[in-house]
mmCIF file with all atom_site columns, C-alpha atoms in Angstrom:
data_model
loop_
_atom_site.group_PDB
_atom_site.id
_atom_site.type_symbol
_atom_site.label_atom_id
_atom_site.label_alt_id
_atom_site.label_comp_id
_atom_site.label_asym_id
_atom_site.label_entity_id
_atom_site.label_seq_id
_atom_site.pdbx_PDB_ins_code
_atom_site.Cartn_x
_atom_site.Cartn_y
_atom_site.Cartn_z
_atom_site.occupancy
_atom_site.B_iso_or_equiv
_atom_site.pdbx_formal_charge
_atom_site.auth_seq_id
_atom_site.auth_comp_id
_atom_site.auth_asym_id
_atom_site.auth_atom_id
_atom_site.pdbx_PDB_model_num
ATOM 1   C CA . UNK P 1 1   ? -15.447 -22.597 9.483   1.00 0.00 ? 1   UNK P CA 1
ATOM 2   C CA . UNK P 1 2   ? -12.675 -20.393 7.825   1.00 0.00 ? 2   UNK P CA 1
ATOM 3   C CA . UNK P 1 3   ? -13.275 -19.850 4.754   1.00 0.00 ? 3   UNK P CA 1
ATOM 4   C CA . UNK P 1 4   ? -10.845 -17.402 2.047   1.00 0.00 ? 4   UNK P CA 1
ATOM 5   C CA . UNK P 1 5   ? -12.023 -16.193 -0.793  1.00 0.00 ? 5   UNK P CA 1
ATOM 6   C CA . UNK P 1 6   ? -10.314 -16.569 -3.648  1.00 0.00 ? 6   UNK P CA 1
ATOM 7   C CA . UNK P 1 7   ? -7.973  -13.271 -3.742  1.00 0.00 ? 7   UNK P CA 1
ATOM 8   C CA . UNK P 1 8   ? -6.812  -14.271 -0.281  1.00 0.00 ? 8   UNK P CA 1
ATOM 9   C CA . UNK P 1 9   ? -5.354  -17.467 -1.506  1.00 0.00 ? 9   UNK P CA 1
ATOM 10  C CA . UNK P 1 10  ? -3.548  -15.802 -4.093  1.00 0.00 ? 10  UNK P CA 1
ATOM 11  C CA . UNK P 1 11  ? -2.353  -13.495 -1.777  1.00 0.00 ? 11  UNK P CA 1
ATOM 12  C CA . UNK P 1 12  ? -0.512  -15.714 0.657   1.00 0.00 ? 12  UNK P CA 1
ATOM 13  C CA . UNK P 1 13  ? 0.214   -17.933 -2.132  1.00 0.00 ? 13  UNK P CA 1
ATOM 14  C CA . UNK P 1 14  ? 2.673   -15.069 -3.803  1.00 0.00 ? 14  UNK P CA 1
ATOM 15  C CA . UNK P 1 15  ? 3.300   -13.757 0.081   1.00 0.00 ? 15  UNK P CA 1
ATOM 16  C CA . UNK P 1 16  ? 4.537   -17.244 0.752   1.00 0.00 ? 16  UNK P CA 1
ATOM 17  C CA . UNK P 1 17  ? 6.769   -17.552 -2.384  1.00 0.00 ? 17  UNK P CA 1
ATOM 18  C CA . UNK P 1 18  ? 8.334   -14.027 -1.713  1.00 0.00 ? 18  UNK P CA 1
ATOM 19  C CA . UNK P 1 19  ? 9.130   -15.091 1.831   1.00 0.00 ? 19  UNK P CA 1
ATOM 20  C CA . UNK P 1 20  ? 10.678  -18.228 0.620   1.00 0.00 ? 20  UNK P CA 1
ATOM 21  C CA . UNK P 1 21  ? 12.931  -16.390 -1.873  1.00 0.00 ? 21  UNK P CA 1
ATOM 22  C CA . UNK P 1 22  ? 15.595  -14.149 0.097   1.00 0.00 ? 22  UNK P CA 1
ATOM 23  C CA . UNK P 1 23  ? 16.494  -11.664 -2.433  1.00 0.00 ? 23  UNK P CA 1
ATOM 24  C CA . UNK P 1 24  ? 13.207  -10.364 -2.250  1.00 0.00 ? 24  UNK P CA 1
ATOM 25  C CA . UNK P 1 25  ? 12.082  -10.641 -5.708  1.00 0.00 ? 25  UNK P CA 1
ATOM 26  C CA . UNK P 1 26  ? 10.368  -13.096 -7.227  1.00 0.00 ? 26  UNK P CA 1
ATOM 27  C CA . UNK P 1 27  ? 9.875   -14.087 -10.839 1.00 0.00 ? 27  UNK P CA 1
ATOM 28  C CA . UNK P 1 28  ? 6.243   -15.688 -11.620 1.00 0.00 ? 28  UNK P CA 1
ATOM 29  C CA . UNK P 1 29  ? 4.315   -16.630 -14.825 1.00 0.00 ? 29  UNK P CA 1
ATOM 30  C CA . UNK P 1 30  ? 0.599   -15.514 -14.486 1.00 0.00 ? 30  UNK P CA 1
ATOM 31  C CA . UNK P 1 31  ? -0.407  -18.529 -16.478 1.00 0.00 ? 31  UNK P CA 1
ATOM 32  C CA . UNK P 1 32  ? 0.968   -20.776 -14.785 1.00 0.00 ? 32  UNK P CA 1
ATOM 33  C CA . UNK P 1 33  ? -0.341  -19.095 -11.616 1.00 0.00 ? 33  UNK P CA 1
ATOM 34  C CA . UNK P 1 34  ? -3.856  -19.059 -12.505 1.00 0.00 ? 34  UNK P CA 1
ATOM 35  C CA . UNK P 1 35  ? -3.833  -23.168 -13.508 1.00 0.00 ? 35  UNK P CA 1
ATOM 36  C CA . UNK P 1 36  ? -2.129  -23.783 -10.155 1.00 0.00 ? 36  UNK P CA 1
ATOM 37  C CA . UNK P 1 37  ? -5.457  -21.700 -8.708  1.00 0.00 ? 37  UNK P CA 1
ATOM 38  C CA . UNK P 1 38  ? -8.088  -22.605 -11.141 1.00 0.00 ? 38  UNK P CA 1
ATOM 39  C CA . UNK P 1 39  ? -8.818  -19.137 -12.443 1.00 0.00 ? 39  UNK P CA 1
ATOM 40  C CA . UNK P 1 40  ? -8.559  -17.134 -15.063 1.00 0.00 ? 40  UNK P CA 1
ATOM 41  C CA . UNK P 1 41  ? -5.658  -14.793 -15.559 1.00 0.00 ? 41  UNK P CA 1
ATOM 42  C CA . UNK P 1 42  ? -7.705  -11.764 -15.102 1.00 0.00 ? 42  UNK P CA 1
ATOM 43  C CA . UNK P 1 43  ? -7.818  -12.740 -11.372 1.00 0.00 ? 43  UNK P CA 1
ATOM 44  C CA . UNK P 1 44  ? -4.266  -12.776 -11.069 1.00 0.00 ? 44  UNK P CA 1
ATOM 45  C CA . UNK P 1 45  ? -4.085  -9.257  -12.241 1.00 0.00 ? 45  UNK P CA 1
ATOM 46  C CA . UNK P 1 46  ? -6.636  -8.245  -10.222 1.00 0.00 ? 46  UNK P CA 1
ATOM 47  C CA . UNK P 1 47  ? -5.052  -9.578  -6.915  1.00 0.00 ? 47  UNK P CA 1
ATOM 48  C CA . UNK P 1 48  ? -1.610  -8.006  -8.024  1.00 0.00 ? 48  UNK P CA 1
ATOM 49  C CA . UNK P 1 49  ? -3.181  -4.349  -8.624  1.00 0.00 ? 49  UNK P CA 1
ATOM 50  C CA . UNK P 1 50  ? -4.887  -4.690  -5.452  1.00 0.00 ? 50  UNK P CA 1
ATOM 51  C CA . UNK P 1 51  ? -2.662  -6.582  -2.665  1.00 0.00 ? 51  UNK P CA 1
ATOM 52  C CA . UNK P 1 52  ? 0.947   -6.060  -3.904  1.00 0.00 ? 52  UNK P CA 1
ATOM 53  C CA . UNK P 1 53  ? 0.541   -2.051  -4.796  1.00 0.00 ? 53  UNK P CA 1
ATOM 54  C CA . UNK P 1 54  ? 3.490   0.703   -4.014  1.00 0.00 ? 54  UNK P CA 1
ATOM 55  C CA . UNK P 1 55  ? 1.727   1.698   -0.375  1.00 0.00 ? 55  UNK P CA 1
ATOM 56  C CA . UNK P 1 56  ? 1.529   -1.876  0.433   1.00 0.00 ? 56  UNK P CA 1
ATOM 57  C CA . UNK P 1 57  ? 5.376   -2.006  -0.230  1.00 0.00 ? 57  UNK P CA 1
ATOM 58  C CA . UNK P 1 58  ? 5.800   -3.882  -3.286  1.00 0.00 ? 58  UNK P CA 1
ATOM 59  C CA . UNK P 1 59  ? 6.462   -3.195  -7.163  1.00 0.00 ? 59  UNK P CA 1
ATOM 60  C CA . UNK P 1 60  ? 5.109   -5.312  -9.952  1.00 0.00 ? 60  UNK P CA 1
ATOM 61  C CA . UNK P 1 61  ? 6.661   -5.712  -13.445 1.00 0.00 ? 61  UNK P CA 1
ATOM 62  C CA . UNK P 1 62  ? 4.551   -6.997  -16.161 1.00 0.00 ? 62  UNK P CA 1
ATOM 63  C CA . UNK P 1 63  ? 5.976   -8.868  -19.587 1.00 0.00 ? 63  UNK P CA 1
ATOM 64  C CA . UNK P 1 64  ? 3.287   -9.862  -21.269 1.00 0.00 ? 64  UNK P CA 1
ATOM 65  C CA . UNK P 1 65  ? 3.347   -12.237 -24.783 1.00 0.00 ? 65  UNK P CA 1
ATOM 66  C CA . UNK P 1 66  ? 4.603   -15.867 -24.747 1.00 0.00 ? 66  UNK P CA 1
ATOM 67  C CA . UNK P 1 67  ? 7.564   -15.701 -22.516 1.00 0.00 ? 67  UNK P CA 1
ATOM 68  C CA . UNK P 1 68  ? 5.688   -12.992 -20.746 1.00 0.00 ? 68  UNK P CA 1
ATOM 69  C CA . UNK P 1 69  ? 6.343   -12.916 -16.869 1.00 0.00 ? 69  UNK P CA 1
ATOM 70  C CA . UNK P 1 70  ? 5.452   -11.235 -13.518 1.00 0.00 ? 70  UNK P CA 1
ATOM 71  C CA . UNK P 1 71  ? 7.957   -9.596  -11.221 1.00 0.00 ? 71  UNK P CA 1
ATOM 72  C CA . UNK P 1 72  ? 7.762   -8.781  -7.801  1.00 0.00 ? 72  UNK P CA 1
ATOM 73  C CA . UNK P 1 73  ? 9.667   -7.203  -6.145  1.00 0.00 ? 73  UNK P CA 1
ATOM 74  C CA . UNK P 1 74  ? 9.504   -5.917  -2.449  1.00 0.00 ? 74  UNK P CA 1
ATOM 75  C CA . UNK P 1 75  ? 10.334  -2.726  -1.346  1.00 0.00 ? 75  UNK P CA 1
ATOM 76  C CA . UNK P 1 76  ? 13.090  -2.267  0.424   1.00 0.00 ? 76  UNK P CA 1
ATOM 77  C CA . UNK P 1 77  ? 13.597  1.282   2.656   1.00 0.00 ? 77  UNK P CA 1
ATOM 78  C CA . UNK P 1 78  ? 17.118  1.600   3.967   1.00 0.00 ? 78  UNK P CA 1
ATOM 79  C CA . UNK P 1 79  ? 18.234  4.864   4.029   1.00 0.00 ? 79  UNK P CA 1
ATOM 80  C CA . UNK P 1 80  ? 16.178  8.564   4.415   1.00 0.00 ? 80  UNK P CA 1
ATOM 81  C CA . UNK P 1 81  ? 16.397  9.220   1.280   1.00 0.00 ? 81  UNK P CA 1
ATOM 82  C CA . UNK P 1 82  ? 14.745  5.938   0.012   1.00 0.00 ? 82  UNK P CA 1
ATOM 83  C CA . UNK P 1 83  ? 12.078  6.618   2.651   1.00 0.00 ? 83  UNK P CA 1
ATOM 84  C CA . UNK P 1 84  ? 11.078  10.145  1.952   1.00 0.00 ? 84  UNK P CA 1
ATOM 85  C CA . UNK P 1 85  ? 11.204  9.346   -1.807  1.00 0.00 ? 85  UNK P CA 1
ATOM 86  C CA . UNK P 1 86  ? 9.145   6.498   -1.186  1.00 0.00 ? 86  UNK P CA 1
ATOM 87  C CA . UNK P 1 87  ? 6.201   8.575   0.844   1.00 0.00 ? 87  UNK P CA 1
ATOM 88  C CA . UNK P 1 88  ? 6.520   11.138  -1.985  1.00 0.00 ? 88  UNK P CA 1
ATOM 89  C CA . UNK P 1 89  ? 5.190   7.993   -4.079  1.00 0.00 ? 89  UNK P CA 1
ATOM 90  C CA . UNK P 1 90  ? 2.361   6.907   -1.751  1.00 0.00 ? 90  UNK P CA 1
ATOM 91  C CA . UNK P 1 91  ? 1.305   9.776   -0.788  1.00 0.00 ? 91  UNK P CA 1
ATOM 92  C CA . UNK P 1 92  ? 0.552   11.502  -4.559  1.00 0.00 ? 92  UNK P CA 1
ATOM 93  C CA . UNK P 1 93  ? -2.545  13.591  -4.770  1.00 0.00 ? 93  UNK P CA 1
ATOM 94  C CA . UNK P 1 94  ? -5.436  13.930  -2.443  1.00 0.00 ? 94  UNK P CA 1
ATOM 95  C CA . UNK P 1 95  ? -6.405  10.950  -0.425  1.00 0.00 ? 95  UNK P CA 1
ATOM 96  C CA . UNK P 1 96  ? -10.187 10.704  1.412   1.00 0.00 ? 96  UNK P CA 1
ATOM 97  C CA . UNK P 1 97  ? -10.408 9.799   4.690   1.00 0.00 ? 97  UNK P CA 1
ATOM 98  C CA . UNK P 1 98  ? -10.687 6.106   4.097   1.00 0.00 ? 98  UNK P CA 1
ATOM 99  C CA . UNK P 1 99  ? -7.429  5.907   1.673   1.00 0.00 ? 99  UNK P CA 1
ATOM 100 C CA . UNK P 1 100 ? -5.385  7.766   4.453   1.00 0.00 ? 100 UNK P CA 1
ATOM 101 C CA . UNK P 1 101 ? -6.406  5.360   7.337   1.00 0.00 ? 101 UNK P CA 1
ATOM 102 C CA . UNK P 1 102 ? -5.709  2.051   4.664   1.00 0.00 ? 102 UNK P CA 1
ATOM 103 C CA . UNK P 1 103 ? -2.245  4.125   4.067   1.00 0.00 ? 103 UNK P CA 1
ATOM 104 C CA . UNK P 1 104 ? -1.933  4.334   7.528   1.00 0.00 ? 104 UNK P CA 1
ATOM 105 C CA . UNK P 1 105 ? -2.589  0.911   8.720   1.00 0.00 ? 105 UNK P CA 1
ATOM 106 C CA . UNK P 1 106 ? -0.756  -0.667  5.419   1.00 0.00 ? 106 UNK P CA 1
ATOM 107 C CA . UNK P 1 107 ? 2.681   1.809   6.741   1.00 0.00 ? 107 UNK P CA 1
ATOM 108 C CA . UNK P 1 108 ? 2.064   0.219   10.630  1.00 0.00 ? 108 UNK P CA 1
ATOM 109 C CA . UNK P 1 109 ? 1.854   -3.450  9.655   1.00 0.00 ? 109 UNK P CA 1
ATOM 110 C CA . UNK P 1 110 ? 4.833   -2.674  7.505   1.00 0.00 ? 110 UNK P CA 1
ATOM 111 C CA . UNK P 1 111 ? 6.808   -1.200  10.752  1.00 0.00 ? 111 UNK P CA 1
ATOM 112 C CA . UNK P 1 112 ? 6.851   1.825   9.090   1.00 0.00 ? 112 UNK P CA 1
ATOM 113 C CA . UNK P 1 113 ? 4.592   3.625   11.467  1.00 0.00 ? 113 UNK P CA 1
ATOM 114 C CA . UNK P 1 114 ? 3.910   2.258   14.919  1.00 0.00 ? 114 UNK P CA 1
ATOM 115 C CA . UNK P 1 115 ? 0.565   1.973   16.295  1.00 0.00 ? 115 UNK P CA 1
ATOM 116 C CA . UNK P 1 116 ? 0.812   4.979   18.865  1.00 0.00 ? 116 UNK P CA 1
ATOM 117 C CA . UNK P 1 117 ? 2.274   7.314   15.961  1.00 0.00 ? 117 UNK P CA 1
ATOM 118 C CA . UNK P 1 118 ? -0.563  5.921   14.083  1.00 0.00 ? 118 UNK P CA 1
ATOM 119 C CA . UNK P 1 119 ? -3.191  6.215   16.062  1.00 0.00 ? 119 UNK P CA 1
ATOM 120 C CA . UNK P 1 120 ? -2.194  10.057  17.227  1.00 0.00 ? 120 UNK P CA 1
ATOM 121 C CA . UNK P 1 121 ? -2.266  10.981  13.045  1.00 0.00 ? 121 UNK P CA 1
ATOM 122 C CA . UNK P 1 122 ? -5.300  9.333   13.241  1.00 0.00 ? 122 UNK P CA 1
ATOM 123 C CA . UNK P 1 123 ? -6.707  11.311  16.152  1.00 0.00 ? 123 UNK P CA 1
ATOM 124 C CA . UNK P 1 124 ? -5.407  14.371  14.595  1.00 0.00 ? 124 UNK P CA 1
ATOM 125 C CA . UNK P 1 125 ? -6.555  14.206  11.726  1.00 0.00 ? 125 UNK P CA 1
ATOM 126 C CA . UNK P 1 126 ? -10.058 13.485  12.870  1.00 0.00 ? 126 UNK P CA 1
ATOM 127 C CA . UNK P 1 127 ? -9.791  17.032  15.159  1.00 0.00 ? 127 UNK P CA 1
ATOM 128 C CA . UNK P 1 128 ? -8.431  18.749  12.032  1.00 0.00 ? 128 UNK P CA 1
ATOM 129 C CA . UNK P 1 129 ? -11.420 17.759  9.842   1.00 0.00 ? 129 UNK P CA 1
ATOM 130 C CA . UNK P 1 130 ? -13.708 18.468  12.721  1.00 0.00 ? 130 UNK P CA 1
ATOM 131 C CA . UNK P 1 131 ? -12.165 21.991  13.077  1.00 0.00 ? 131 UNK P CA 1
ATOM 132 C CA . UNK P 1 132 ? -12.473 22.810  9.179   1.00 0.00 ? 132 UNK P CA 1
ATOM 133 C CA . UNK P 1 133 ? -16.256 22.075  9.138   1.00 0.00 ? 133 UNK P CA 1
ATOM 134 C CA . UNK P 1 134 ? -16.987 23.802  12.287  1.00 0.00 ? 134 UNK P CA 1
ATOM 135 C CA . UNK P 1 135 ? -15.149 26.919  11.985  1.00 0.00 ? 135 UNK P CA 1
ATOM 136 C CA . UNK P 1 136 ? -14.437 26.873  8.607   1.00 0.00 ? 136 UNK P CA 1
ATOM 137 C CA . UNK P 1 137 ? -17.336 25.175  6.958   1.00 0.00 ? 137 UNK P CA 1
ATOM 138 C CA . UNK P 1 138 ? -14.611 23.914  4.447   1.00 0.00 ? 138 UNK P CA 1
ATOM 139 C CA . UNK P 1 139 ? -15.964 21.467  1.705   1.00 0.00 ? 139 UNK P CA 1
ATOM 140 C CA . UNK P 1 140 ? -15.073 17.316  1.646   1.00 0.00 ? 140 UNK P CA 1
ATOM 141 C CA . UNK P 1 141 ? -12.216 17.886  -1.082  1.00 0.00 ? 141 UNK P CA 1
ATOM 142 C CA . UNK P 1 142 ? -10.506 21.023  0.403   1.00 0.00 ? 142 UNK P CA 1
ATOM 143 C CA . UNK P 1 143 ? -10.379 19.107  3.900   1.00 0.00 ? 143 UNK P CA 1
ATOM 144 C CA . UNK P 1 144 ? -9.063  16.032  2.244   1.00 0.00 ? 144 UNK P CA 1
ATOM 145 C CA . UNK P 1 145 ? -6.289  18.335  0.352   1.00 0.00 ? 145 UNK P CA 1
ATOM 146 C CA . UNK P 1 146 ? -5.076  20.223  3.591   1.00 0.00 ? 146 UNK P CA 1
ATOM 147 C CA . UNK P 1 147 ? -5.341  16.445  5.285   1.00 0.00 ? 147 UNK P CA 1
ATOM 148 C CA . UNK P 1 148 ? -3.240  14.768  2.882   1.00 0.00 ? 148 UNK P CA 1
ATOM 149 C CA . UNK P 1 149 ? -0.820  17.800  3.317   1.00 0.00 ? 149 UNK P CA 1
ATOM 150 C CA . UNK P 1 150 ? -0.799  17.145  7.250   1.00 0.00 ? 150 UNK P CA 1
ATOM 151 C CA . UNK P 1 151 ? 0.060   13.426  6.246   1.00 0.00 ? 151 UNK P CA 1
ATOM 152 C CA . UNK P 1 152 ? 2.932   13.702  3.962   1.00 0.00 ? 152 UNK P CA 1
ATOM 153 C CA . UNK P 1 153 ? 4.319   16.403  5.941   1.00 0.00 ? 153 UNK P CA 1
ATOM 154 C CA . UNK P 1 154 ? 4.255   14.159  9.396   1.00 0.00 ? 154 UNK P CA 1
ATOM 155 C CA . UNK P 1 155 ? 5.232   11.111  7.635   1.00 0.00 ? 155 UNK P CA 1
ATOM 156 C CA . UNK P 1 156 ? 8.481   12.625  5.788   1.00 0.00 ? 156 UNK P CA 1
ATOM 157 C CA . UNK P 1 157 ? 9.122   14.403  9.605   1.00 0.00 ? 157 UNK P CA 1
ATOM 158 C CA . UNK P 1 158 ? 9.071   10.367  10.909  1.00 0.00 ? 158 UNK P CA 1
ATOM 159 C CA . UNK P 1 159 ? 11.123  9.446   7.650   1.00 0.00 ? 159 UNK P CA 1
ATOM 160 C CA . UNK P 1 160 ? 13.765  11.576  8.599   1.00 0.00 ? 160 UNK P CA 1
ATOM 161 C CA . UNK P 1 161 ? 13.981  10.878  12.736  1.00 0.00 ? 161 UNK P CA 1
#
């Protein structure tokens, strides 16, 4: 038996809406949203911060009061620059292992990586961070800074191509 949680049903919910709407933008009230779902607002918020974030591609604009609202708004990357100005975004300070691959795997279902180039940062990465323990017995955060600096440099390379 399949069962969502919660967040997930939000998720496609909003997903579902913003596919439906071709100007990719949508316009919701986070009231209204959470009496449609039985929840409290709270859990709205917490499924926008969470599943409709920059890396994932989308940006969220927040009116709060009475005639408060909810905007979201997909992102859309035509050009280089909006691409390389967009990784600049994404990639902003020093990302652990685990926040690269989610980057990473968020950029590929996207079809802004593929899986191959994916998979070879991944692999690279991995012999990098090997190579600065063994040889360089480098601590966790220095690794993670000169791996982050690998990332955004190969990504804006692939931005560019």
């Amino acid at each position: 038996m399949d069962m969502e949680s919660l967040t997930e049903k939000i998720e496609k919910y909003i997903r579902s809406l913003l596919e439906a709407n071709s100007a990719d933008e949508i316009i919701l009230r986070r009231k209204e949203l959470a009496n449609v779902f039985g929840c409290v607002p709270s859990q709205i918020n917490y499924v926008l911060q969470s599943r409709f974030t920059p890396e994932r591609g989308f940006i969220v604009e927040s009116q709060r009061g009475g005639n408060g609202y909810i905007r979201i708004i997909r992102v859309c990357l035509s050009g280089v620059e909006d691409r390389l100005n967009h990784i600049e975004e994404i990639v902003d300070g020093v990302m652990t292992p685990q926040e690269t691959r989610r980057l990473l795997k968020n950029m590929e279902e996207r079809e802004l990586l593929t899986l191959r180039e994916r998979t070879m940062l991944e692999v690279i990465l991995r012999f990098v961070d090997e190579v600065l323990v063994s040889f360089f017995d480098l601590p966790a955060y220095r690794r993670d800074e000169i791996n982050t600096e690998l990332v955004r440099r190969v990504l804006k390379s692939l931005a560019i191509i």
